[in-house]
Short mmCIF file of C-alpha atoms in Angstrom, two decimals:
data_model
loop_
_atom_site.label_atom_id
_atom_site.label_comp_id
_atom_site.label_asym_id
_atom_site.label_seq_id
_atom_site.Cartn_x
_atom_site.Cartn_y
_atom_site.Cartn_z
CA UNK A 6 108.46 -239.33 212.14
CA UNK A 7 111.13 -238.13 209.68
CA UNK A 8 109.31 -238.81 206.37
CA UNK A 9 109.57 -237.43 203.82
CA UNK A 10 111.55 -234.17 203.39
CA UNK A 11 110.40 -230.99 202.24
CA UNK A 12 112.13 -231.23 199.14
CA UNK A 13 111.60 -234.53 197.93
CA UNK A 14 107.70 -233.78 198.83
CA UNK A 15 107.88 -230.74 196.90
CA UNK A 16 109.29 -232.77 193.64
CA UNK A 17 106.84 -235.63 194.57
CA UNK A 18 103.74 -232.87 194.76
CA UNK A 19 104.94 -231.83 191.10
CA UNK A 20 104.82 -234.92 189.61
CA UNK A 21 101.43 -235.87 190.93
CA UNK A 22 100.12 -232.75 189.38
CA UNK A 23 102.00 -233.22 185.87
CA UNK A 24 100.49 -236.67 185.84
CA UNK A 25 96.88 -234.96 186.57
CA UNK A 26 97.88 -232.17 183.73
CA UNK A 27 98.51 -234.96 181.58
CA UNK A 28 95.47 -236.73 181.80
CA UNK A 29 92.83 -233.78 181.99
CA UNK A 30 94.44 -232.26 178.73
CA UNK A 31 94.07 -235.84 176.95
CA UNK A 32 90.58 -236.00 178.39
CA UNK A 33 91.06 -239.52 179.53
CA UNK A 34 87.92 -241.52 180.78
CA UNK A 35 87.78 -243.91 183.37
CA UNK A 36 89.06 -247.34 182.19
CA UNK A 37 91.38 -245.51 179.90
CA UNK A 38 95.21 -246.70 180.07
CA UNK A 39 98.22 -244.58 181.14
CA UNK A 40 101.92 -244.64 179.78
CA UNK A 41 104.14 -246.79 181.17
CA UNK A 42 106.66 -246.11 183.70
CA UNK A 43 109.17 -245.79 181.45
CA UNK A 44 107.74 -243.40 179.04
CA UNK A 45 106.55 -241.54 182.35
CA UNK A 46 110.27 -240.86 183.10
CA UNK A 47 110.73 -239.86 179.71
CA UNK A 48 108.33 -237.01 180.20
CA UNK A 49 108.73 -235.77 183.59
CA UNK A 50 112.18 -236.70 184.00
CA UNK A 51 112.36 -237.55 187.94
CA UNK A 52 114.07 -240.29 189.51
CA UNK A 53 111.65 -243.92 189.55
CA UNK A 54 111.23 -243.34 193.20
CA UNK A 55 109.68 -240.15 192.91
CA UNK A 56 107.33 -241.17 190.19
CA UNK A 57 105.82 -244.46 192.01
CA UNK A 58 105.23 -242.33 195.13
CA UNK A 59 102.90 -239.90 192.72
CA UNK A 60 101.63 -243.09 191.63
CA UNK A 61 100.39 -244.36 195.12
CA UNK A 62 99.41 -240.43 195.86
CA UNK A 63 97.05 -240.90 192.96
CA UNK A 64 95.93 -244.10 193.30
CA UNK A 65 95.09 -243.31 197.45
CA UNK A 66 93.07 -240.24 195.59
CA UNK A 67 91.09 -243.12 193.37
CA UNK A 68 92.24 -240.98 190.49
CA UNK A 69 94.55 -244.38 189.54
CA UNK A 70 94.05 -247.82 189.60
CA UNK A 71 97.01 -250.25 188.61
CA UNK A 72 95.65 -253.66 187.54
CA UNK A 73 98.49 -256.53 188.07
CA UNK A 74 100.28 -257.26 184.80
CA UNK A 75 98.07 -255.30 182.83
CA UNK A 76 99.21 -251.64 183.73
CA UNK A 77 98.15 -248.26 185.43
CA UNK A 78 94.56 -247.06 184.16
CA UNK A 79 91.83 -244.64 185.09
CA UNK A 80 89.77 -245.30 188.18
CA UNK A 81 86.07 -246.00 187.60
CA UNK A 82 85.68 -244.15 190.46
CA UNK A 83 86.49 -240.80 189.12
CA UNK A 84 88.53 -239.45 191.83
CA UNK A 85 85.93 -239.44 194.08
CA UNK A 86 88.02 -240.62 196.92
CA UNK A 87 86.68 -242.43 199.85
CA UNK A 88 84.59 -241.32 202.40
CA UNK A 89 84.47 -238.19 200.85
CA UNK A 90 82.70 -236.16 203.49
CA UNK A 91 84.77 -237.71 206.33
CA UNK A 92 82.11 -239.40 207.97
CA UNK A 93 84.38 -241.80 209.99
CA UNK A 94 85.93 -238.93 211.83
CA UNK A 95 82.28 -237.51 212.64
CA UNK A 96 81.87 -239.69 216.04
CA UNK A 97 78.47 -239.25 217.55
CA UNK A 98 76.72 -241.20 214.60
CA UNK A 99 73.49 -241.26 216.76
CA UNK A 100 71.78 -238.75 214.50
CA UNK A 101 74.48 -239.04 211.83
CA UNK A 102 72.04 -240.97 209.66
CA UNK A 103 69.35 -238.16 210.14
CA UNK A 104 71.51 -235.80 209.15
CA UNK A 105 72.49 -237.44 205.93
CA UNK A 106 68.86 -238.04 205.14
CA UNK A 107 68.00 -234.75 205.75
CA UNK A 108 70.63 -233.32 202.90
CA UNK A 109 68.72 -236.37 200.63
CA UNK A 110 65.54 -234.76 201.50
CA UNK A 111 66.72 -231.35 200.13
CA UNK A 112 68.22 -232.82 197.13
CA UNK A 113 66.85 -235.53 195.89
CA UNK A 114 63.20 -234.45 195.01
CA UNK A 115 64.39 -231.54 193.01
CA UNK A 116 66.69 -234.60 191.16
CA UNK A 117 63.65 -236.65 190.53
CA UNK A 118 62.40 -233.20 189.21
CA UNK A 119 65.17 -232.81 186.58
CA UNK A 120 64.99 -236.50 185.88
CA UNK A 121 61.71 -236.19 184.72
CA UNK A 122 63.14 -232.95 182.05
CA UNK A 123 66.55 -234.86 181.41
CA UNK A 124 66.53 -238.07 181.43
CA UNK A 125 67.84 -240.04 178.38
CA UNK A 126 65.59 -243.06 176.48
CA UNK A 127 68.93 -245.24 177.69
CA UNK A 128 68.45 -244.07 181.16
CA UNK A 129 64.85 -244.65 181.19
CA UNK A 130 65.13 -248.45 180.02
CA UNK A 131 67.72 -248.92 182.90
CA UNK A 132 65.31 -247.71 185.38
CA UNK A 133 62.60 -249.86 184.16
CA UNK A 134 65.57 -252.75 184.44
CA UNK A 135 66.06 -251.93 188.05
CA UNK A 136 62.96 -251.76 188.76
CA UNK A 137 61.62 -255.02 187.60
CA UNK A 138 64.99 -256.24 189.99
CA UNK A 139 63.49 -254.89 192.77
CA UNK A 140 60.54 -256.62 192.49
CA UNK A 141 62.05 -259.84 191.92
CA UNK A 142 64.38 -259.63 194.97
CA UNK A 143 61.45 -258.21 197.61
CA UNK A 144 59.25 -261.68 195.88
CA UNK A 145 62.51 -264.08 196.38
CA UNK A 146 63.40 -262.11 199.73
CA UNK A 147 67.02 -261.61 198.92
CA UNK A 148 68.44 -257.98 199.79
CA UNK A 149 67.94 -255.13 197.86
CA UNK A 150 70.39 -252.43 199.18
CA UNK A 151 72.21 -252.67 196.27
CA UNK A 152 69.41 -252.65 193.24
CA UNK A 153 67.58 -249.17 195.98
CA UNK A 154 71.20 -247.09 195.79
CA UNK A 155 71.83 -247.80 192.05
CA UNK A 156 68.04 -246.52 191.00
CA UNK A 157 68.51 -243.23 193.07
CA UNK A 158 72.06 -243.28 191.72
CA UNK A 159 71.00 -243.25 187.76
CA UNK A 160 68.49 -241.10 188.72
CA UNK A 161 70.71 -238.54 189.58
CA UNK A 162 72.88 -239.60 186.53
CA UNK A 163 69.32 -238.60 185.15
CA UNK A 164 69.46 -235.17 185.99
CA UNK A 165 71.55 -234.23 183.56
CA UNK A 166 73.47 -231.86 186.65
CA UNK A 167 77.07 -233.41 187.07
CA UNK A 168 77.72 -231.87 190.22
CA UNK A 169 74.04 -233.32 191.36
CA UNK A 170 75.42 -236.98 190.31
CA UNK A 171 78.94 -236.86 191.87
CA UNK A 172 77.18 -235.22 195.22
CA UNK A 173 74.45 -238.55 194.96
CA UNK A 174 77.22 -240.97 194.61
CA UNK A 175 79.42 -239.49 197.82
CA UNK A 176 76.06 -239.19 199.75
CA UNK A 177 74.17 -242.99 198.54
CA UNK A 178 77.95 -244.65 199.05
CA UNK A 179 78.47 -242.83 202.21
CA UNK A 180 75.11 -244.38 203.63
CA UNK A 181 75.96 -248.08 202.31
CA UNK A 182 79.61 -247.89 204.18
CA UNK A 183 78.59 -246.06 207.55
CA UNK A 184 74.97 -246.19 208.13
CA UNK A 185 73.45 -249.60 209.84
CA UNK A 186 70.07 -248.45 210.19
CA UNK A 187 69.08 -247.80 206.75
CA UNK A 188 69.34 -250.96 206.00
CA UNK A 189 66.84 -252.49 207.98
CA UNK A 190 64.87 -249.29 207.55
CA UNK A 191 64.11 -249.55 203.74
CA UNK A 192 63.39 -253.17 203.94
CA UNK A 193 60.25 -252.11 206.02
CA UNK A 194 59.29 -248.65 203.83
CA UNK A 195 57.31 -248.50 200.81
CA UNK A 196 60.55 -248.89 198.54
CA UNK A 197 58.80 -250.75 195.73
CA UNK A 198 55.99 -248.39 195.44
CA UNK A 199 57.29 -245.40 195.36
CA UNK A 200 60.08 -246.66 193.28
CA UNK A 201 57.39 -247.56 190.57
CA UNK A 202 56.02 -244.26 190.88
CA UNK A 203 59.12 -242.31 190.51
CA UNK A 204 59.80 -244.43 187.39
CA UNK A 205 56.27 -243.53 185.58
CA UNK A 206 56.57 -240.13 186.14
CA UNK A 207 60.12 -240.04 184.56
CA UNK A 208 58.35 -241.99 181.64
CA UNK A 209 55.93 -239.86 181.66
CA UNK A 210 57.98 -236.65 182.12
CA UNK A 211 56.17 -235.62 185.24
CA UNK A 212 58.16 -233.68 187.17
CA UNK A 213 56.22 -231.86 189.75
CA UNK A 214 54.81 -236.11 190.07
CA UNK A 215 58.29 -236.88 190.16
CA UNK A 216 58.76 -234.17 193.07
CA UNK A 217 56.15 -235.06 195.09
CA UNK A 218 56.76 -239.19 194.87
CA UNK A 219 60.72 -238.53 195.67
CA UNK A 220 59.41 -236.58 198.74
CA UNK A 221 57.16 -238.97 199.90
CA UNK A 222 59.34 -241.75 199.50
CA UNK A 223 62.06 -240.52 201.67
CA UNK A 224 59.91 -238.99 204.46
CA UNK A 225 58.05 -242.34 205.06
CA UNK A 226 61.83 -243.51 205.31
CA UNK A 227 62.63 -240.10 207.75
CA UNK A 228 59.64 -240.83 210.01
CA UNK A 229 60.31 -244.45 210.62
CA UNK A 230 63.89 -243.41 211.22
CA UNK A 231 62.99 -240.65 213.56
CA UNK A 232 60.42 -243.14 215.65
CA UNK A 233 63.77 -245.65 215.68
CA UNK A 234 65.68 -243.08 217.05
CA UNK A 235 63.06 -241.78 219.68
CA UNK A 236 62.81 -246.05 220.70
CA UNK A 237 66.59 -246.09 220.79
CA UNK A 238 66.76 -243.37 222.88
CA UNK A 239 63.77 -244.30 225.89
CA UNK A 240 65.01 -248.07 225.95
CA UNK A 241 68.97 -246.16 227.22
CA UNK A 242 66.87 -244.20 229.51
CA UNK B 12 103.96 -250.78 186.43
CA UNK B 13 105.16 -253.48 188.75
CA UNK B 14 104.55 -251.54 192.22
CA UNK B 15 103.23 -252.52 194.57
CA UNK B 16 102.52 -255.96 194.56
CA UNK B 17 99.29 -257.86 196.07
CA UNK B 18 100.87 -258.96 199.58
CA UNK B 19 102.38 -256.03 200.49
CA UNK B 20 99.54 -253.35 199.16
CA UNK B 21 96.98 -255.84 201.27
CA UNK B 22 99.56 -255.65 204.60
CA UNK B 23 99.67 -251.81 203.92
CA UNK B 24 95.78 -251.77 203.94
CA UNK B 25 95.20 -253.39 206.86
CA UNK B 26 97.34 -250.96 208.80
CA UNK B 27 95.94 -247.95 207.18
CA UNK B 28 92.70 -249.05 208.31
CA UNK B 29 94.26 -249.85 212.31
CA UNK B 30 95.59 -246.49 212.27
CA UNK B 31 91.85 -244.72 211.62
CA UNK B 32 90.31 -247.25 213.95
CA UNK B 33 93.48 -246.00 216.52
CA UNK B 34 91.88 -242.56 215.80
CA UNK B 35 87.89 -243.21 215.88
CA UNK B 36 88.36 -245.43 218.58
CA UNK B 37 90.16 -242.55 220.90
CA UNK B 38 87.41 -239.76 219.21
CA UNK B 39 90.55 -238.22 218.51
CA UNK B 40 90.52 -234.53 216.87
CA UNK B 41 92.15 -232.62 214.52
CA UNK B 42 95.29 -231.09 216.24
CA UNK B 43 95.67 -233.62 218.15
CA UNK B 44 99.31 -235.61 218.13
CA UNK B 45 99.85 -239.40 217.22
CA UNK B 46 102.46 -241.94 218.81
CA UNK B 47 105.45 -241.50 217.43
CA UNK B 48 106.82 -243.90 214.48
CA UNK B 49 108.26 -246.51 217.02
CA UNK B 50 105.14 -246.41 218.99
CA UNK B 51 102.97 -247.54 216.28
CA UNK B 52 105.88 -250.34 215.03
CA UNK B 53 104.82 -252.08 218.94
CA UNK B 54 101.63 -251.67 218.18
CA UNK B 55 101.02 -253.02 214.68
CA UNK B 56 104.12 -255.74 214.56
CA UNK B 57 104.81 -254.46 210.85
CA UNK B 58 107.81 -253.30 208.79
CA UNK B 59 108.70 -249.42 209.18
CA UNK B 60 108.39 -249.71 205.72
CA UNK B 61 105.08 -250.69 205.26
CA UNK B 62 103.99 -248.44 208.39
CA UNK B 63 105.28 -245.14 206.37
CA UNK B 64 102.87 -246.61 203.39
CA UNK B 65 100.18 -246.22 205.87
CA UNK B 66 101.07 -243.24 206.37
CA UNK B 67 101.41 -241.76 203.28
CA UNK B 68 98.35 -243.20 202.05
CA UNK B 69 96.47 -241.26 205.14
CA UNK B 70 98.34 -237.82 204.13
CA UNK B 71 96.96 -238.07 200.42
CA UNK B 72 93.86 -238.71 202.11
CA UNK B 73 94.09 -235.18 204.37
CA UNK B 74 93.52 -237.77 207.37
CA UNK B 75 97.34 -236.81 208.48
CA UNK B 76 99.37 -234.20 208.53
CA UNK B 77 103.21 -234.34 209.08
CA UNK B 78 104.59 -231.56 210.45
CA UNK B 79 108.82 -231.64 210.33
CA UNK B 80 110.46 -231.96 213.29
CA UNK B 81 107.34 -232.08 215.74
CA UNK B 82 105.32 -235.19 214.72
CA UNK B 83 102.51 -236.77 212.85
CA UNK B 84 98.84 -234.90 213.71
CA UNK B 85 95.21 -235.17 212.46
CA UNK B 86 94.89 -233.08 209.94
CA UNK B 87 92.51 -229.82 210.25
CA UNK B 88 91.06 -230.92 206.55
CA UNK B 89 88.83 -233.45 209.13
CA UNK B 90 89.47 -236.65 206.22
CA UNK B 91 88.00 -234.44 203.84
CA UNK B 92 90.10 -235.13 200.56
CA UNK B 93 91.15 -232.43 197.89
CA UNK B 94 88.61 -231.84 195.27
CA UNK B 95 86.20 -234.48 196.76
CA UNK B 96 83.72 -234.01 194.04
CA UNK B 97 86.17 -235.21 191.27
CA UNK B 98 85.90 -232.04 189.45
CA UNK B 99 89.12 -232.22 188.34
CA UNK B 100 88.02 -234.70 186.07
CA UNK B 101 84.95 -232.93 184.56
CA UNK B 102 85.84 -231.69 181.46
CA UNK B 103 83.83 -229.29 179.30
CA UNK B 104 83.11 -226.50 182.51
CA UNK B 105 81.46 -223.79 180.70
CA UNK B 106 78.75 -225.28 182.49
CA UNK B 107 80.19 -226.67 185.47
CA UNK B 108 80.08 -223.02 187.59
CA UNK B 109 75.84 -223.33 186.56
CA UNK B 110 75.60 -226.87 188.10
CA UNK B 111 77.83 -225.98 190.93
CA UNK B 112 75.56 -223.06 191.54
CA UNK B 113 72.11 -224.73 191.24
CA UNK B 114 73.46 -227.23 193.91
CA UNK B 115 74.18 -224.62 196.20
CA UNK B 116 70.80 -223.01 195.54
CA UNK B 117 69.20 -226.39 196.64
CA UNK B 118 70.73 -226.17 200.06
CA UNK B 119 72.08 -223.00 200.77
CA UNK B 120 68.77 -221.56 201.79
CA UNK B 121 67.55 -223.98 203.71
CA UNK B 122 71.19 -224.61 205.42
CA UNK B 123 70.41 -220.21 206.56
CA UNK B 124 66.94 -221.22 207.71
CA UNK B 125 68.33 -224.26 209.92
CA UNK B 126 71.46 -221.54 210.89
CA UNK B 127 68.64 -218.99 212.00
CA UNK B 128 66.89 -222.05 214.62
CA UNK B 129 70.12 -223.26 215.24
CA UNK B 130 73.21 -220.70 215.07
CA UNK B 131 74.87 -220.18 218.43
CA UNK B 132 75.72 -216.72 220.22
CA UNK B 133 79.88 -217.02 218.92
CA UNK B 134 78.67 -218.55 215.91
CA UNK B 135 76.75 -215.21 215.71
CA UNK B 136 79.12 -213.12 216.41
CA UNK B 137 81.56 -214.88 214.51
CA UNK B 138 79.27 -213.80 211.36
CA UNK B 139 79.36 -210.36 212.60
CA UNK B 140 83.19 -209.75 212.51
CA UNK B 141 83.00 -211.34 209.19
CA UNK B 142 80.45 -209.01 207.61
CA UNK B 143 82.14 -206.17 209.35
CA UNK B 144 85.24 -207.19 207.37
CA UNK B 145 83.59 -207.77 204.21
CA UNK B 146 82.53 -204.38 204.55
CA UNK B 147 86.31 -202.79 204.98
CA UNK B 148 87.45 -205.10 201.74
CA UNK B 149 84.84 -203.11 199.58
CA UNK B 150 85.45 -199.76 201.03
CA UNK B 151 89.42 -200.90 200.62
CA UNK B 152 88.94 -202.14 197.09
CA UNK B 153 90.29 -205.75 198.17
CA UNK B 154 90.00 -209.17 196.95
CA UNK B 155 86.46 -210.64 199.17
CA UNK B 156 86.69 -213.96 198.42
CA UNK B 157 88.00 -215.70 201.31
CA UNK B 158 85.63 -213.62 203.39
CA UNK B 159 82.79 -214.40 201.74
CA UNK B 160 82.85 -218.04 201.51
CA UNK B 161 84.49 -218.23 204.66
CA UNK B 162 80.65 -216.52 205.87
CA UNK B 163 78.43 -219.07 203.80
CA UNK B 164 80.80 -221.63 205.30
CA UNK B 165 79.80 -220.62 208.44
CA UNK B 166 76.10 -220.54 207.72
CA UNK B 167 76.60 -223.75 206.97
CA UNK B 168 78.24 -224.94 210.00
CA UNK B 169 76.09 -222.96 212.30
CA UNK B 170 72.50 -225.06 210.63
CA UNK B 171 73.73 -227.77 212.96
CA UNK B 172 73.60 -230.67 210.32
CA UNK B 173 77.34 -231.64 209.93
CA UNK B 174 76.65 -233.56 206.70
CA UNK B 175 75.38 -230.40 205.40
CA UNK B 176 78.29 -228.67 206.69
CA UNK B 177 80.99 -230.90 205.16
CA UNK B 178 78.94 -231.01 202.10
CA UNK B 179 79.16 -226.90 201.59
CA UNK B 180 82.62 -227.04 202.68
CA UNK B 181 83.09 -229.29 199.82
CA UNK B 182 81.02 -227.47 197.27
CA UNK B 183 82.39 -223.89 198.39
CA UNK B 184 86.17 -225.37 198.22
CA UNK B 185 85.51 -226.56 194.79
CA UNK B 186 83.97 -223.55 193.35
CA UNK B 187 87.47 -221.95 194.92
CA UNK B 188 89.65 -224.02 193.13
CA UNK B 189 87.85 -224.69 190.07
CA UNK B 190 86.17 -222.33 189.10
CA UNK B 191 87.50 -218.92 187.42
CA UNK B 192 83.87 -217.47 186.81
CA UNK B 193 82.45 -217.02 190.17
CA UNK B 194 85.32 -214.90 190.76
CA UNK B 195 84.60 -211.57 188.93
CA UNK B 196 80.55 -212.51 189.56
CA UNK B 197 80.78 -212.21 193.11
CA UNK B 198 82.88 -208.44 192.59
CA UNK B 199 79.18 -207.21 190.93
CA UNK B 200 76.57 -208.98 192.50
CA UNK B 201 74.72 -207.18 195.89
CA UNK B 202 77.55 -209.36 198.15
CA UNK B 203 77.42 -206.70 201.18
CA UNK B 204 73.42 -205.82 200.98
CA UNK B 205 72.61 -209.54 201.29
CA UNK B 206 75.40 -211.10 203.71
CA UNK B 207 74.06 -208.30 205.81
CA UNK B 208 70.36 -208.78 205.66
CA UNK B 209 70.96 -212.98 205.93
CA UNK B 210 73.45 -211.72 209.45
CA UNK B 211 70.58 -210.20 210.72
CA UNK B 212 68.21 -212.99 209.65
CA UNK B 213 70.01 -215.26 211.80
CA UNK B 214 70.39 -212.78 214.63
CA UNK B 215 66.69 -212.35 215.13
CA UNK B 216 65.94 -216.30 214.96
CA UNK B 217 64.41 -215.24 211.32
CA UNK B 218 64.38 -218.66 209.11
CA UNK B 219 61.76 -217.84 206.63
CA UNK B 220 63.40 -214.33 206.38
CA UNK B 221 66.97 -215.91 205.88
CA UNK B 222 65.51 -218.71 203.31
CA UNK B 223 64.19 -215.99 200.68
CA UNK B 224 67.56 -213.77 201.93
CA UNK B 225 69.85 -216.35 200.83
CA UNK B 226 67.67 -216.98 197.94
CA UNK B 227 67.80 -213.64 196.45
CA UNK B 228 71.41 -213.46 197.06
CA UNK B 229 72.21 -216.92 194.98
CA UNK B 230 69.50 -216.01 192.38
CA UNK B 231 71.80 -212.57 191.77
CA UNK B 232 74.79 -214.71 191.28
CA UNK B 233 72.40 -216.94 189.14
CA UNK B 234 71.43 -214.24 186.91
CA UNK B 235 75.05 -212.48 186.44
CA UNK B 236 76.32 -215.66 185.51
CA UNK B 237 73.68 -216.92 183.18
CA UNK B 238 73.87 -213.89 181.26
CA UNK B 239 77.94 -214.08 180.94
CA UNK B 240 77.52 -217.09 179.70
CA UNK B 241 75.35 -216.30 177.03
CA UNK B 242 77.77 -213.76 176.33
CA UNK B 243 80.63 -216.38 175.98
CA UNK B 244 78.38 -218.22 173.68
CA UNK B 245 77.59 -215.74 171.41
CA UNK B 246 80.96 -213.97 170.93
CA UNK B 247 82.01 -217.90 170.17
CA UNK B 248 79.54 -218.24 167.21
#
């Protein structure tokens, strides 16, 4: 493998920094649109070949997304890049979803917590929204992976703690792209309960409720997980 | 922006994703050596053009490392991308160093409790040399910093929960990179008393001891940095 050089890598590294520089100073928001390519090597003045290969370093880093005939833009995704944690290099995935919901277990009551301090009159209608969703999937019977993640999602958003929200996104999306057994977990679990709960006491600004219901809503999820895990392992015996 | 177009970026996608299942599927670890570039041509049956996308793609990602002149390797970075958390993007951070912190007050003491159950004997002694060099930095009047989070990254590795482990390598990366505060906090607050006390914590299989240890020692930073940025705030007005 002879690609690329240390030089042209260098120039290439450069460029994919002046293009961050550029948008952080501007303050651009997700959705926003870039320059062209043209006014790009205006600015930066590098060859075309270097600048696309920033391009692709940045859209790889979901910092970019270029939308056919429309132009380069902003990723929704914030530059939260895939698989953030490197879960699919993390091989014995046995206990893998354990471990994850352990870290939820330490976080997420103390989000529920702030929720219940922070959370916005907007915010608050949405969870009511996503609530009443959940109830009309688990009466129609239709999955509700997605409608569970985005809840515990804007609750974090809730929080009012940015680090809190980006961490919740890596560690909900994480357990939507490489954990099987949650799914069939929460469809058994007390979801829609303890969802409505979690909601009133946000309403209400409860937080130590809002402590408590997050905690019992994931360990009712943690001890039918552990049992599935303890089955899984006597029926390889 | 005309690059690259739909055919090719889906052809390039699919052979991203064959290399990592190449990798999963062979458990492979970081260190360890790919096929070489002709190799991988026989395997995948695409373009060497399209094969270096892969590749490039997988670099930006920190799946990949090339070194010159001796090959393609997994990266030591484990998949775990450059400022995973997005920060980058985050834009009013008089702030950010609080959230950052109260995240790492959420787990860090309970990641020293697991490390006190869990820690191995080199994981212990590993901790050892590293408060033993903390200790000549101060005496030596040197910069601590890569010693000190290099020990709280340890901690975290040694609680046996490797989401929680990538997860404070994450969080303790960021605050490195993006975060000028910590930096002169961490030259005031009781560094040496506390690494010390949580080292000794762990050694005697002390978790409740090393929870309220690596409390105290967080709350310090807390503290220090609360009141700076009062400070900031009032010299502003």
């Amino acid at each position: 493998m002879n690609i690329p050089n240390n030089k042209s890598k260098s120039l290439v590294e450069t460029t994919t920094q002046g293009i961050i520089d550029y948008i952080t100073e501007r303050k651009m928001e997700p959705g926003d649109k870039l320059p062209t390519e043209t006014e790009f090597l205006e600015i930066f003045e590098v060859s075309r070949g270097t600048l696309r290969e920033a391009f692709k370093i940045l859209v790889a880093r979901n910092v970019l997304e270029i939308r056919q005939g429309s132009g380069t833009f902003i990723s929704p995704n914030k530059g939260i890049p895939d698989d953030p944690l490197g879960l699919t290099f993390i091989y014995d995935d046995h206990t893998l979803a354990l471990d994850l919901l352990d870290v939820r277990l330490m976080l997420e009551p103390k989000i529920a917590q702030l929720a219940a301090i922070n959370a916005t009159d907007e915010q608050k209608e949405r969870m009511e929204v996503l609530t009443q969703r959940l109830t009309e999937c688990i009466n129609n019977g239709t999955s509700y992976a997605d409608v569970d993640t985005e809840f515990h999602q804007l609750v974090a958003e809730a929080s009012g703690n940015r680090v809190l929200s980006n961490i919740s996104y890596i560690l909900i999306s994480s357990i939507q792209k490489n954990i099987a057994i949650t799914l069939d977990v929460q469809k058994i679990s007390n979801t829609l309960h303890y969802h409505t709960r979690i909601l009133n006491d946000i309403i209400n600004a409860d937080a130590v409720g809002a402590f408590y219901d997050m905690t019992m809503h994931l360990n009712l999820l943690r001890e039918f997980m552990v049992n599935k895990l303890h089955e899984k392992q006597n029926s390889s015996k």
